[in-house]
Amino acid sequence: MTHRIYFDNSATTPVRKEVVDEIMPFLTELGGNPSSRHYEGRVVRTAVEAARAKVAAAINADPSEIYFNSCASEGNNTVLRGYMMGLGKNAKKNHIITTAVEHPSIFNTAAALEKEGFEVTYLPVDEKGNLNLDDLRKAIKENTGLISTMFVNNEIGNIYPVEEIGKIAHDHNILFHVDAVQAVGKIHVDVKKIGCDFLTVSAHKFYGLKGVGALFVKRGRVLKNLLTGGHQEKGKRPGTENVVGIIGMGKAIELATAELDSEATRIATLRDRLEQRVLAEIPYTRVVGDPSHRVPTLSNISFRFVEGEGILLKLDTEGIAVSTGSACSSSDLKASHVITAMHGDPEEAHSSIRFSLGKYSTVEDVDYTVETLKNTISLLRSFSPIYDEFVNANKH
Ligand code: PLP
């Protein structure tokens, strides 16, 4: 395949070579079931437990607080549904607070729980995508049992003040869940500093395999199981473990944590170069989100008068992968609920592109992308009746 530029690392990351090397023996020679007592089983069990210790170390948890599962969507469902199912519909603490900008695995789960009779408050965000903690304080009621917020937004990259939210939750005796999918491997994540009760992680966002995740459950906290079955994961998540996924996740998180600071600086420099050049060299462009509270890997930029989908498809033919909205919604053309929640401007919601850089991004990739974008945007604007109208209206 010809060289492609992959600026969609927030959707998923490629599996890194060290991870492939780590899992290879478990794909070939070491095929035991970690629950078996014989040698073949014990070897695999040891590797799974080593991976658990690595995941725990990366987020400052105890290994006994880590439960492996299939993905972060499962982790998020486990927390919301598990908490609510554990209460029963009529129990007193049947109110959840979350935000208007969550990933669909929270957003749609909360909406489903509402239909089942639970109460949900969705905190608004401002025009930069930030939360106002007074809104959170005001939303807390007698019956609030759970607060669930993301650490980092997947579409705009904003970092949310989870430590402050954790304090507020704690002061009111409310459990706190953090969706840290877009944070792990990009910024420091420390469950003790955050003071959370539950935290969701997914391996494929930091160069591990797809289809494996981990849920941190603070010791003493109980969630009702989504699945019934065997004794795996201390009976909390039955099903024979995704052994290679788990072992790969351990390796990936260990490497990502060790490289975190140096990679953050390197990638932020590239991201800033991309953003500054686009803003300077392409008119009517704007950064969406809050550049002062953002992960180093992401830039969301709106290109007025053109559809994001058009930009995405044209860039794809030029060898560049980007996304509009979140990957999960990029196959439906509804405006991003995140950008819509920020100021309700449907034009901006339709004309923004997420560039998410990663480990393999280079300065050449950035410069090629800027040059390609310049041509792409001027071509698409030349077909745009709204751009035409705008130009004519501004002629003297
Ligand atoms: N939460 C956030 C913030 C995400 O960005 C994603 C994936 O994009 C998920 C949850 C779901 O992760 P998974 O693909 O592991 O289900």
mmCIF file of C-alpha atoms and ligand atoms in Angstrom:
data_model
loop_
_atom_site.group_PDB
_atom_site.id
_atom_site.type_symbol
_atom_site.label_atom_id
_atom_site.label_comp_id
_atom_site.label_asym_id
_atom_site.label_seq_id
_atom_site.Cartn_x
_atom_site.Cartn_y
_atom_site.Cartn_z
ATOM 1 C CA MET A 1 0.000 0.000 0.000
ATOM 2 C CA THR A 2 1.179 3.502 -0.677
ATOM 3 C CA HIS A 3 2.118 5.616 2.324
ATOM 4 C CA ARG A 4 -0.937 6.766 4.221
ATOM 5 C CA ILE A 5 -1.150 9.473 6.834
ATOM 6 C CA TYR A 6 -3.163 8.345 9.811
ATOM 7 C CA PHE A 7 -4.616 11.233 11.789
ATOM 8 C CA ASP A 8 -7.420 9.244 13.385
ATOM 9 C CA ASN A 9 -5.683 7.940 16.496
ATOM 10 C CA SER A 10 -8.624 8.949 18.711
ATOM 11 C CA ALA A 11 -10.782 6.441 16.836
ATOM 12 C CA THR A 12 -8.217 3.725 17.278
ATOM 13 C CA THR A 13 -4.478 3.183 17.154
ATOM 14 C CA PRO A 14 -2.495 0.543 15.296
ATOM 15 C CA VAL A 15 -1.074 -2.259 17.437
ATOM 16 C CA ARG A 16 2.556 -1.513 18.212
ATOM 17 C CA LYS A 17 5.311 -3.990 17.399
ATOM 18 C CA GLU A 18 6.333 -4.599 21.018
ATOM 19 C CA VAL A 19 2.753 -5.631 21.758
ATOM 20 C CA VAL A 20 2.726 -8.056 18.837
ATOM 21 C CA ASP A 21 6.015 -9.558 20.086
ATOM 22 C CA GLU A 22 4.612 -9.881 23.596
ATOM 23 C CA ILE A 23 1.476 -11.738 22.549
ATOM 24 C CA MET A 24 3.014 -13.926 19.848
ATOM 25 C CA PRO A 25 3.959 -16.857 22.147
ATOM 26 C CA PHE A 26 0.383 -16.897 23.455
ATOM 27 C CA LEU A 27 -0.951 -17.152 19.908
ATOM 28 C CA THR A 28 1.393 -19.965 18.994
ATOM 29 C CA GLU A 29 2.826 -22.172 21.755
ATOM 30 C CA LEU A 30 1.116 -21.106 24.986
ATOM 31 C CA GLY A 31 -2.511 -21.965 24.434
ATOM 32 C CA GLY A 32 -3.750 -22.898 27.913
ATOM 33 C CA ASN A 33 -6.857 -21.622 29.646
ATOM 34 C CA PRO A 34 -5.867 -19.356 32.551
ATOM 35 C CA SER A 35 -8.431 -21.114 34.769
ATOM 36 C CA SER A 36 -6.788 -24.525 34.282
ATOM 37 C CA ARG A 37 -4.579 -25.809 37.060
ATOM 38 C CA HIS A 38 -2.061 -27.588 34.855
ATOM 39 C CA TYR A 39 1.192 -26.118 33.603
ATOM 40 C CA GLU A 40 -0.337 -24.753 30.357
ATOM 41 C CA GLY A 41 -2.991 -22.953 32.340
ATOM 42 C CA ARG A 42 -0.640 -21.652 34.989
ATOM 43 C CA VAL A 43 1.718 -20.055 32.455
ATOM 44 C CA VAL A 44 -1.141 -18.114 30.925
ATOM 45 C CA ARG A 45 -2.578 -17.181 34.338
ATOM 46 C CA THR A 46 0.793 -15.747 35.363
ATOM 47 C CA ALA A 47 0.905 -13.599 32.225
ATOM 48 C CA VAL A 48 -2.678 -12.374 32.714
ATOM 49 C CA GLU A 49 -1.936 -11.402 36.312
ATOM 50 C CA ALA A 50 1.252 -9.618 35.252
ATOM 51 C CA ALA A 51 -0.820 -7.617 32.782
ATOM 52 C CA ARG A 52 -3.330 -6.796 35.521
ATOM 53 C CA ALA A 53 -0.507 -5.465 37.677
ATOM 54 C CA LYS A 54 0.714 -3.267 34.806
ATOM 55 C CA VAL A 55 -2.727 -1.809 34.148
ATOM 56 C CA ALA A 56 -3.143 -1.171 37.881
ATOM 57 C CA ALA A 57 0.276 0.489 38.155
ATOM 58 C CA ALA A 58 -0.475 2.799 35.216
ATOM 59 C CA ILE A 59 -3.509 4.286 36.966
ATOM 60 C CA ASN A 60 -2.252 3.951 40.573
ATOM 61 C CA ALA A 61 -4.743 1.235 41.514
ATOM 62 C CA ASP A 62 -4.326 -2.099 43.236
ATOM 63 C CA PRO A 63 -4.346 -5.127 40.870
ATOM 64 C CA SER A 64 -7.340 -6.521 42.777
ATOM 65 C CA GLU A 65 -9.312 -3.475 41.620
ATOM 66 C CA ILE A 66 -8.854 -4.202 37.884
ATOM 67 C CA TYR A 67 -11.440 -6.256 35.961
ATOM 68 C CA PHE A 68 -10.769 -7.111 32.329
ATOM 69 C CA ASN A 69 -13.631 -6.964 29.849
ATOM 70 C CA SER A 70 -14.296 -6.631 26.120
ATOM 71 C CA CYS A 71 -14.130 -2.862 25.616
ATOM 72 C CA ALA A 72 -14.870 0.480 27.184
ATOM 73 C CA SER A 73 -18.454 0.388 25.969
ATOM 74 C CA GLU A 74 -18.891 -2.691 28.129
ATOM 75 C CA GLY A 75 -17.105 -0.986 31.027
ATOM 76 C CA ASN A 76 -19.355 2.068 30.779
ATOM 77 C CA ASN A 77 -22.485 -0.097 30.561
ATOM 78 C CA THR A 78 -21.300 -2.161 33.504
ATOM 79 C CA VAL A 79 -21.020 0.915 35.684
ATOM 80 C CA LEU A 80 -24.265 2.645 34.756
ATOM 81 C CA ARG A 81 -26.450 -0.430 34.438
ATOM 82 C CA GLY A 82 -24.670 -2.359 37.185
ATOM 83 C CA TYR A 83 -25.112 0.515 39.608
ATOM 84 C CA MET A 84 -28.751 1.069 38.709
ATOM 85 C CA MET A 85 -29.670 -2.634 38.602
ATOM 86 C CA GLY A 86 -28.106 -3.029 41.986
ATOM 87 C CA LEU A 87 -30.390 -0.347 43.371
ATOM 88 C CA GLY A 88 -33.676 -1.431 41.920
ATOM 89 C CA LYS A 89 -36.022 1.056 40.340
ATOM 90 C CA ASN A 90 -37.564 2.269 43.547
ATOM 91 C CA ALA A 91 -34.449 2.644 45.555
ATOM 92 C CA LYS A 92 -33.712 6.107 46.829
ATOM 93 C CA LYS A 93 -30.526 6.908 44.921
ATOM 94 C CA ASN A 94 -31.926 6.581 41.398
ATOM 95 C CA HIS A 95 -30.552 9.805 39.919
ATOM 96 C CA ILE A 96 -27.435 9.904 37.715
ATOM 97 C CA ILE A 97 -25.600 13.039 36.692
ATOM 98 C CA THR A 98 -23.616 12.938 33.488
ATOM 99 C CA THR A 99 -22.781 15.443 30.728
ATOM 100 C CA ALA A 100 -24.194 16.367 27.354
ATOM 101 C CA VAL A 101 -20.907 15.517 25.634
ATOM 102 C CA GLU A 102 -20.317 11.897 26.662
ATOM 103 C CA HIS A 103 -19.471 9.056 24.326
ATOM 104 C CA PRO A 104 -22.590 7.184 23.098
ATOM 105 C CA SER A 105 -21.740 4.270 25.396
ATOM 106 C CA ILE A 106 -22.620 6.556 28.307
ATOM 107 C CA PHE A 107 -25.069 8.869 26.603
ATOM 108 C CA ASN A 108 -27.268 6.167 25.095
ATOM 109 C CA THR A 109 -27.039 3.968 28.176
ATOM 110 C CA ALA A 110 -28.161 6.841 30.377
ATOM 111 C CA ALA A 111 -31.015 7.527 27.930
ATOM 112 C CA ALA A 112 -32.035 3.850 28.054
ATOM 113 C CA LEU A 113 -32.033 3.930 31.854
ATOM 114 C CA GLU A 114 -34.239 7.028 31.761
ATOM 115 C CA LYS A 115 -36.782 5.050 29.746
ATOM 116 C CA GLU A 116 -36.655 2.402 32.440
ATOM 117 C CA GLY A 117 -37.658 4.971 35.022
ATOM 118 C CA PHE A 118 -34.377 6.296 36.345
ATOM 119 C CA GLU A 119 -33.593 9.999 36.467
ATOM 120 C CA VAL A 120 -30.696 11.488 34.523
ATOM 121 C CA THR A 121 -29.312 15.027 34.405
ATOM 122 C CA TYR A 122 -27.076 15.942 31.469
ATOM 123 C CA LEU A 123 -24.805 18.831 32.402
ATOM 124 C CA PRO A 124 -24.442 21.460 29.679
ATOM 125 C CA VAL A 125 -21.113 22.742 28.349
ATOM 126 C CA ASP A 126 -20.138 26.244 27.284
ATOM 127 C CA GLU A 127 -19.103 27.350 23.808
ATOM 128 C CA LYS A 128 -15.606 25.973 24.371
ATOM 129 C CA GLY A 129 -16.964 22.625 25.511
ATOM 130 C CA ASN A 130 -16.180 23.153 29.196
ATOM 131 C CA LEU A 131 -18.318 22.214 32.190
ATOM 132 C CA ASN A 132 -19.328 24.682 34.872
ATOM 133 C CA LEU A 133 -18.943 23.016 38.250
ATOM 134 C CA ASP A 134 -21.696 25.200 39.708
ATOM 135 C CA ASP A 135 -24.071 23.453 37.323
ATOM 136 C CA LEU A 136 -22.911 20.176 38.834
ATOM 137 C CA ARG A 137 -23.386 21.424 42.403
ATOM 138 C CA LYS A 138 -26.872 22.652 41.536
ATOM 139 C CA ALA A 139 -27.797 19.369 39.865
ATOM 140 C CA ILE A 140 -27.085 17.304 42.981
ATOM 141 C CA LYS A 141 -30.256 16.165 44.742
ATOM 142 C CA GLU A 142 -31.214 13.944 47.651
ATOM 143 C CA ASN A 143 -31.580 10.998 45.292
ATOM 144 C CA THR A 144 -28.327 11.455 43.322
ATOM 145 C CA GLY A 145 -26.353 8.234 43.517
ATOM 146 C CA LEU A 146 -23.826 8.392 40.693
ATOM 147 C CA ILE A 147 -21.877 10.998 38.736
ATOM 148 C CA SER A 148 -20.337 9.844 35.457
ATOM 149 C CA THR A 149 -18.080 12.117 33.424
ATOM 150 C CA MET A 150 -15.400 11.628 30.846
ATOM 151 C CA PHE A 151 -11.814 12.640 31.587
ATOM 152 C CA VAL A 152 -11.085 13.716 28.001
ATOM 153 C CA ASN A 153 -13.599 14.395 25.279
ATOM 154 C CA ASN A 154 -13.130 12.206 22.227
ATOM 155 C CA GLU A 155 -14.220 14.807 19.680
ATOM 156 C CA ILE A 156 -12.614 18.037 20.866
ATOM 157 C CA GLY A 157 -9.935 16.763 23.257
ATOM 158 C CA ASN A 158 -10.969 18.916 26.238
ATOM 159 C CA ILE A 159 -9.698 17.704 29.606
ATOM 160 C CA TYR A 160 -12.394 17.836 32.292
ATOM 161 C CA PRO A 161 -11.664 18.711 35.937
ATOM 162 C CA VAL A 162 -12.167 15.201 37.298
ATOM 163 C CA GLU A 163 -10.289 15.843 40.542
ATOM 164 C CA GLU A 164 -12.647 18.698 41.447
ATOM 165 C CA ILE A 165 -15.646 16.628 40.389
ATOM 166 C CA GLY A 166 -14.322 13.778 42.538
ATOM 167 C CA LYS A 167 -14.194 16.092 45.566
ATOM 168 C CA ILE A 168 -17.727 17.314 44.996
ATOM 169 C CA ALA A 169 -18.956 13.731 44.618
ATOM 170 C CA HIS A 170 -17.127 12.664 47.739
ATOM 171 C CA ASP A 171 -18.455 15.595 49.802
ATOM 172 C CA HIS A 172 -21.992 14.566 48.891
ATOM 173 C CA ASN A 173 -21.450 10.855 49.363
ATOM 174 C CA ILE A 174 -22.073 10.172 45.686
ATOM 175 C CA LEU A 175 -20.216 7.515 43.690
ATOM 176 C CA PHE A 176 -18.050 8.797 40.840
ATOM 177 C CA HIS A 177 -17.284 7.105 37.531
ATOM 178 C CA VAL A 178 -14.713 8.401 35.045
ATOM 179 C CA ASP A 179 -14.586 7.375 31.385
ATOM 180 C CA ALA A 180 -10.814 7.684 30.934
ATOM 181 C CA VAL A 181 -10.673 6.101 27.478
ATOM 182 C CA GLN A 182 -9.229 9.176 25.771
ATOM 183 C CA ALA A 183 -6.960 10.067 28.670
ATOM 184 C CA VAL A 184 -4.899 6.936 29.317
ATOM 185 C CA GLY A 185 -1.632 7.059 27.383
ATOM 186 C CA LYS A 186 -2.012 10.782 26.711
ATOM 187 C CA ILE A 187 -2.098 12.398 30.150
ATOM 188 C CA HIS A 188 -1.470 11.118 33.678
ATOM 189 C CA VAL A 189 -4.365 9.181 35.149
ATOM 190 C CA ASP A 190 -4.330 8.484 38.878
ATOM 191 C CA VAL A 191 -7.455 7.000 40.445
ATOM 192 C CA LYS A 192 -6.389 8.054 43.929
ATOM 193 C CA LYS A 193 -5.864 11.690 42.961
ATOM 194 C CA ILE A 194 -9.151 11.717 41.082
ATOM 195 C CA GLY A 195 -10.888 10.043 43.985
ATOM 196 C CA CYS A 196 -13.128 7.998 41.706
ATOM 197 C CA ASP A 197 -14.947 4.773 42.454
ATOM 198 C CA PHE A 198 -14.974 3.441 38.884
ATOM 199 C CA LEU A 199 -12.816 4.185 35.850
ATOM 200 C CA THR A 200 -13.028 2.840 32.290
ATOM 201 C CA VAL A 201 -10.054 2.043 30.042
ATOM 202 C CA SER A 202 -9.787 0.651 26.493
ATOM 203 C CA ALA A 203 -6.610 -0.912 25.047
ATOM 204 C CA HIS A 204 -7.052 0.061 21.419
ATOM 205 C CA LYS A 205 -6.603 3.747 22.164
ATOM 206 C CA PHE A 206 -2.991 3.228 23.248
ATOM 207 C CA TYR A 207 -1.632 0.775 20.662
ATOM 208 C CA GLY A 208 -3.080 -2.373 22.221
ATOM 209 C CA LEU A 209 -5.605 -4.691 20.614
ATOM 210 C CA LYS A 210 -9.209 -3.890 19.824
ATOM 211 C CA GLY A 211 -11.833 -5.715 21.843
ATOM 212 C CA VAL A 212 -10.242 -5.581 25.273
ATOM 213 C CA GLY A 213 -10.733 -3.143 28.108
ATOM 214 C CA ALA A 214 -10.402 -2.818 31.838
ATOM 215 C CA LEU A 215 -12.667 -1.462 34.521
ATOM 216 C CA PHE A 216 -11.290 -0.109 37.777
ATOM 217 C CA VAL A 217 -13.653 -0.762 40.656
ATOM 218 C CA LYS A 218 -12.482 0.682 43.948
ATOM 219 C CA ARG A 219 -12.191 -1.920 46.675
ATOM 220 C CA GLY A 220 -15.470 -2.258 48.532
ATOM 221 C CA ARG A 221 -17.642 -0.930 45.694
ATOM 222 C CA VAL A 222 -20.174 -3.349 44.263
ATOM 223 C CA LEU A 223 -21.782 -3.381 40.836
ATOM 224 C CA LYS A 224 -24.394 -5.877 39.776
ATOM 225 C CA ASN A 225 -23.070 -8.163 37.013
ATOM 226 C CA LEU A 226 -24.272 -7.640 33.456
ATOM 227 C CA LEU A 227 -23.482 -11.272 32.623
ATOM 228 C CA THR A 228 -23.974 -14.446 34.562
ATOM 229 C CA GLY A 229 -21.640 -17.373 34.049
ATOM 230 C CA GLY A 230 -18.388 -18.710 35.414
ATOM 231 C CA HIS A 231 -16.028 -17.502 38.065
ATOM 232 C CA GLN A 232 -13.661 -15.490 35.854
ATOM 233 C CA GLU A 233 -12.624 -12.029 37.042
ATOM 234 C CA LYS A 234 -13.694 -12.986 40.561
ATOM 235 C CA GLY A 235 -17.141 -13.828 39.257
ATOM 236 C CA LYS A 236 -17.710 -10.231 38.176
ATOM 237 C CA ARG A 237 -17.173 -10.720 34.471
ATOM 238 C CA PRO A 238 -17.703 -14.306 33.386
ATOM 239 C CA GLY A 239 -16.294 -15.720 30.150
ATOM 240 C CA THR A 240 -12.883 -17.133 29.299
ATOM 241 C CA GLU A 241 -10.489 -14.215 29.249
ATOM 242 C CA ASN A 242 -9.280 -12.576 26.039
ATOM 243 C CA VAL A 243 -5.796 -13.716 26.933
ATOM 244 C CA VAL A 244 -3.845 -12.114 24.101
ATOM 245 C CA GLY A 245 -5.832 -8.906 24.372
ATOM 246 C CA ILE A 246 -5.125 -8.684 28.090
ATOM 247 C CA ILE A 247 -1.420 -9.502 27.799
ATOM 248 C CA GLY A 248 -1.084 -7.010 24.957
ATOM 249 C CA MET A 249 -2.906 -4.384 26.994
ATOM 250 C CA GLY A 250 -0.445 -4.826 29.849
ATOM 251 C CA LYS A 251 2.498 -4.276 27.518
ATOM 252 C CA ALA A 252 0.865 -1.343 25.723
ATOM 253 C CA ILE A 253 -0.062 0.530 28.891
ATOM 254 C CA GLU A 254 3.377 -0.050 30.404
ATOM 255 C CA LEU A 255 5.067 1.444 27.328
ATOM 256 C CA ALA A 256 2.571 4.276 26.967
ATOM 257 C CA THR A 257 3.073 5.293 30.590
ATOM 258 C CA ALA A 258 6.869 5.189 30.334
ATOM 259 C CA GLU A 259 6.828 7.347 27.191
ATOM 260 C CA LEU A 260 3.981 9.606 28.185
ATOM 261 C CA ASP A 261 5.820 12.843 28.911
ATOM 262 C CA SER A 262 8.241 12.730 25.987
ATOM 263 C CA GLU A 263 5.534 11.699 23.525
ATOM 264 C CA ALA A 264 3.166 14.379 24.805
ATOM 265 C CA THR A 265 5.736 17.073 24.078
ATOM 266 C CA ARG A 266 6.661 15.667 20.661
ATOM 267 C CA ILE A 267 3.074 15.176 19.506
ATOM 268 C CA ALA A 268 1.881 18.534 20.853
ATOM 269 C CA THR A 269 4.575 20.253 18.772
ATOM 270 C CA LEU A 270 3.298 18.517 15.646
ATOM 271 C CA ARG A 271 -0.330 19.205 16.518
ATOM 272 C CA ASP A 272 0.424 22.884 17.109
ATOM 273 C CA ARG A 273 2.262 23.133 13.814
ATOM 274 C CA LEU A 274 -0.707 21.622 11.998
ATOM 275 C CA GLU A 275 -3.177 23.891 13.740
ATOM 276 C CA GLN A 276 -1.173 27.090 13.388
ATOM 277 C CA ARG A 277 -0.517 26.504 9.703
ATOM 278 C CA VAL A 278 -4.165 25.680 8.957
ATOM 279 C CA LEU A 279 -5.421 28.758 10.788
ATOM 280 C CA ALA A 280 -2.856 31.017 9.130
ATOM 281 C CA GLU A 281 -3.046 29.619 5.610
ATOM 282 C CA ILE A 282 -6.712 28.719 5.174
ATOM 283 C CA PRO A 283 -9.258 31.500 5.711
ATOM 284 C CA TYR A 284 -12.458 31.053 7.767
ATOM 285 C CA THR A 285 -11.102 28.312 9.967
ATOM 286 C CA ARG A 286 -11.465 28.059 13.727
ATOM 287 C CA VAL A 287 -10.403 25.723 16.515
ATOM 288 C CA VAL A 288 -13.321 23.927 18.113
ATOM 289 C CA GLY A 289 -12.879 23.207 21.826
ATOM 290 C CA ASP A 290 -10.587 24.741 24.397
ATOM 291 C CA PRO A 291 -6.917 24.905 23.381
ATOM 292 C CA SER A 292 -5.910 25.690 26.970
ATOM 293 C CA HIS A 293 -7.366 22.446 28.395
ATOM 294 C CA ARG A 294 -6.691 19.862 25.742
ATOM 295 C CA VAL A 295 -4.833 16.607 25.229
ATOM 296 C CA PRO A 296 -1.647 17.028 23.170
ATOM 297 C CA THR A 297 -2.809 14.742 20.385
ATOM 298 C CA LEU A 298 -5.973 16.343 19.091
ATOM 299 C CA SER A 299 -7.098 19.340 17.098
ATOM 300 C CA ASN A 300 -10.665 19.878 15.964
ATOM 301 C CA ILE A 301 -10.940 22.560 13.311
ATOM 302 C CA SER A 302 -13.992 23.913 11.526
ATOM 303 C CA PHE A 303 -13.805 24.938 7.893
ATOM 304 C CA ARG A 304 -16.678 27.323 7.198
ATOM 305 C CA PHE A 305 -18.804 26.827 4.087
ATOM 306 C CA VAL A 306 -17.845 23.186 3.514
ATOM 307 C CA GLU A 307 -19.149 19.879 4.788
ATOM 308 C CA GLY A 308 -16.826 17.871 7.004
ATOM 309 C CA GLU A 309 -17.840 14.686 5.185
ATOM 310 C CA GLY A 310 -16.689 16.180 1.880
ATOM 311 C CA ILE A 311 -13.326 17.092 3.386
ATOM 312 C CA LEU A 312 -12.930 13.634 4.920
ATOM 313 C CA LEU A 313 -13.653 11.839 1.639
ATOM 314 C CA LYS A 314 -11.364 14.075 -0.410
ATOM 315 C CA LEU A 315 -8.515 13.762 2.091
ATOM 316 C CA ASP A 316 -9.004 10.004 2.064
ATOM 317 C CA THR A 317 -8.423 9.902 -1.690
ATOM 318 C CA GLU A 318 -5.232 11.907 -1.072
ATOM 319 C CA GLY A 319 -3.997 9.318 1.432
ATOM 320 C CA ILE A 320 -4.981 11.043 4.678
ATOM 321 C CA ALA A 321 -7.305 9.557 7.326
ATOM 322 C CA VAL A 322 -9.207 11.993 9.556
ATOM 323 C CA SER A 323 -12.666 11.988 11.081
ATOM 324 C CA THR A 324 -15.757 14.080 11.524
ATOM 325 C CA GLY A 325 -17.349 13.851 14.944
ATOM 326 C CA SER A 326 -16.539 10.585 16.628
ATOM 327 C CA ALA A 327 -15.661 7.509 14.612
ATOM 328 C CA CYS A 328 -18.714 5.693 15.863
ATOM 329 C CA SER A 329 -20.990 8.343 14.386
ATOM 330 C CA SER A 330 -19.024 9.037 11.237
ATOM 331 C CA SER A 331 -21.179 6.643 9.269
ATOM 332 C CA ASP A 332 -24.336 8.570 10.158
ATOM 333 C CA LEU A 333 -24.497 12.144 9.054
ATOM 334 C CA LYS A 334 -26.187 13.624 12.101
ATOM 335 C CA ALA A 335 -24.396 16.687 13.399
ATOM 336 C CA SER A 336 -22.033 15.930 16.263
ATOM 337 C CA HIS A 337 -23.928 16.059 19.573
ATOM 338 C CA VAL A 338 -20.769 17.403 21.208
ATOM 339 C CA ILE A 339 -20.394 20.443 18.970
ATOM 340 C CA THR A 340 -24.143 20.959 18.933
ATOM 341 C CA ALA A 341 -24.112 20.993 22.767
ATOM 342 C CA MET A 342 -21.365 23.629 22.695
ATOM 343 C CA HIS A 343 -23.334 26.356 20.957
ATOM 344 C CA GLY A 344 -25.970 24.821 18.821
ATOM 345 C CA ASP A 345 -24.437 26.027 15.548
ATOM 346 C CA PRO A 346 -25.340 23.287 13.072
ATOM 347 C CA GLU A 347 -23.057 24.740 10.395
ATOM 348 C CA GLU A 348 -19.989 24.395 12.580
ATOM 349 C CA ALA A 349 -21.073 20.954 13.727
ATOM 350 C CA HIS A 350 -21.162 19.867 10.086
ATOM 351 C CA SER A 351 -17.955 21.534 8.967
ATOM 352 C CA SER A 352 -15.464 20.376 11.551
ATOM 353 C CA ILE A 353 -12.698 17.835 11.223
ATOM 354 C CA ARG A 354 -10.896 15.999 14.011
ATOM 355 C CA PHE A 355 -7.191 15.521 13.480
ATOM 356 C CA SER A 356 -5.832 13.081 16.052
ATOM 357 C CA LEU A 357 -2.104 12.546 15.917
ATOM 358 C CA GLY A 358 -0.143 9.722 17.440
ATOM 359 C CA LYS A 359 3.033 7.814 17.873
ATOM 360 C CA TYR A 360 3.758 7.442 14.175
ATOM 361 C CA SER A 361 2.926 11.014 13.113
ATOM 362 C CA THR A 362 5.731 13.038 11.556
ATOM 363 C CA VAL A 363 6.374 16.618 10.558
ATOM 364 C CA GLU A 364 6.227 15.529 6.903
ATOM 365 C CA ASP A 365 2.741 14.140 7.531
ATOM 366 C CA VAL A 366 1.690 17.465 8.994
ATOM 367 C CA ASP A 367 3.076 19.549 6.146
ATOM 368 C CA TYR A 368 1.641 17.292 3.455
ATOM 369 C CA THR A 369 -1.754 17.447 5.183
ATOM 370 C CA VAL A 370 -1.719 21.248 5.327
ATOM 371 C CA GLU A 371 -0.830 21.533 1.639
ATOM 372 C CA THR A 372 -3.515 19.006 0.696
ATOM 373 C CA LEU A 373 -6.065 20.761 2.872
ATOM 374 C CA LYS A 374 -5.369 24.098 1.201
ATOM 375 C CA ASN A 375 -6.262 22.630 -2.191
ATOM 376 C CA THR A 376 -9.151 20.577 -0.835
ATOM 377 C CA ILE A 377 -10.840 23.455 0.944
ATOM 378 C CA SER A 378 -10.491 25.861 -1.949
ATOM 379 C CA LEU A 379 -11.860 23.199 -4.328
ATOM 380 C CA LEU A 380 -14.836 22.408 -2.085
ATOM 381 C CA ARG A 381 -15.549 26.076 -1.481
ATOM 382 C CA SER A 382 -15.576 26.663 -5.237
ATOM 383 C CA PHE A 383 -18.618 24.317 -5.354
ATOM 384 C CA SER A 384 -20.285 25.841 -2.314
ATOM 385 C CA PRO A 385 -23.311 28.086 -2.926
ATOM 386 C CA ILE A 386 -23.107 29.449 0.638
ATOM 387 C CA TYR A 387 -19.505 30.427 0.096
ATOM 388 C CA ASP A 388 -20.460 32.118 -3.183
ATOM 389 C CA GLU A 389 -23.226 34.030 -1.456
ATOM 390 C CA PHE A 390 -20.860 35.043 1.332
ATOM 391 C CA VAL A 391 -18.215 36.289 -1.113
ATOM 392 C CA ASN A 392 -20.774 38.242 -3.157
ATOM 393 C CA ALA A 393 -22.295 39.793 -0.055
ATOM 394 C CA ASN A 394 -18.872 40.939 1.084
ATOM 395 C CA LYS A 395 -17.837 42.463 -2.249
ATOM 396 C CA HIS A 396 -17.560 46.235 -2.239
HETATM 397 N N1 PLP B 1 -15.503 6.335 25.719
HETATM 398 C C1 PLP B 1 -14.847 7.205 24.942
HETATM 399 C C2 PLP B 1 -14.570 8.587 25.456
HETATM 400 C C3 PLP B 1 -14.421 6.820 23.667
HETATM 401 O O1 PLP B 1 -13.754 7.696 22.904
HETATM 402 C C4 PLP B 1 -14.694 5.515 23.208
HETATM 403 C C5 PLP B 1 -14.302 5.092 21.848
HETATM 404 O O2 PLP B 1 -14.106 5.886 20.949
HETATM 405 C C6 PLP B 1 -15.383 4.642 24.068
HETATM 406 C C7 PLP B 1 -15.774 5.085 25.306
HETATM 407 C C8 PLP B 1 -15.716 3.247 23.645
HETATM 408 O O3 PLP B 1 -14.571 2.462 23.583
HETATM 409 P P1 PLP B 1 -14.581 0.974 23.012
HETATM 410 O O4 PLP B 1 -14.344 1.120 21.552
HETATM 411 O O5 PLP B 1 -13.479 0.272 23.705
HETATM 412 O O6 PLP B 1 -15.915 0.402 23.320
#
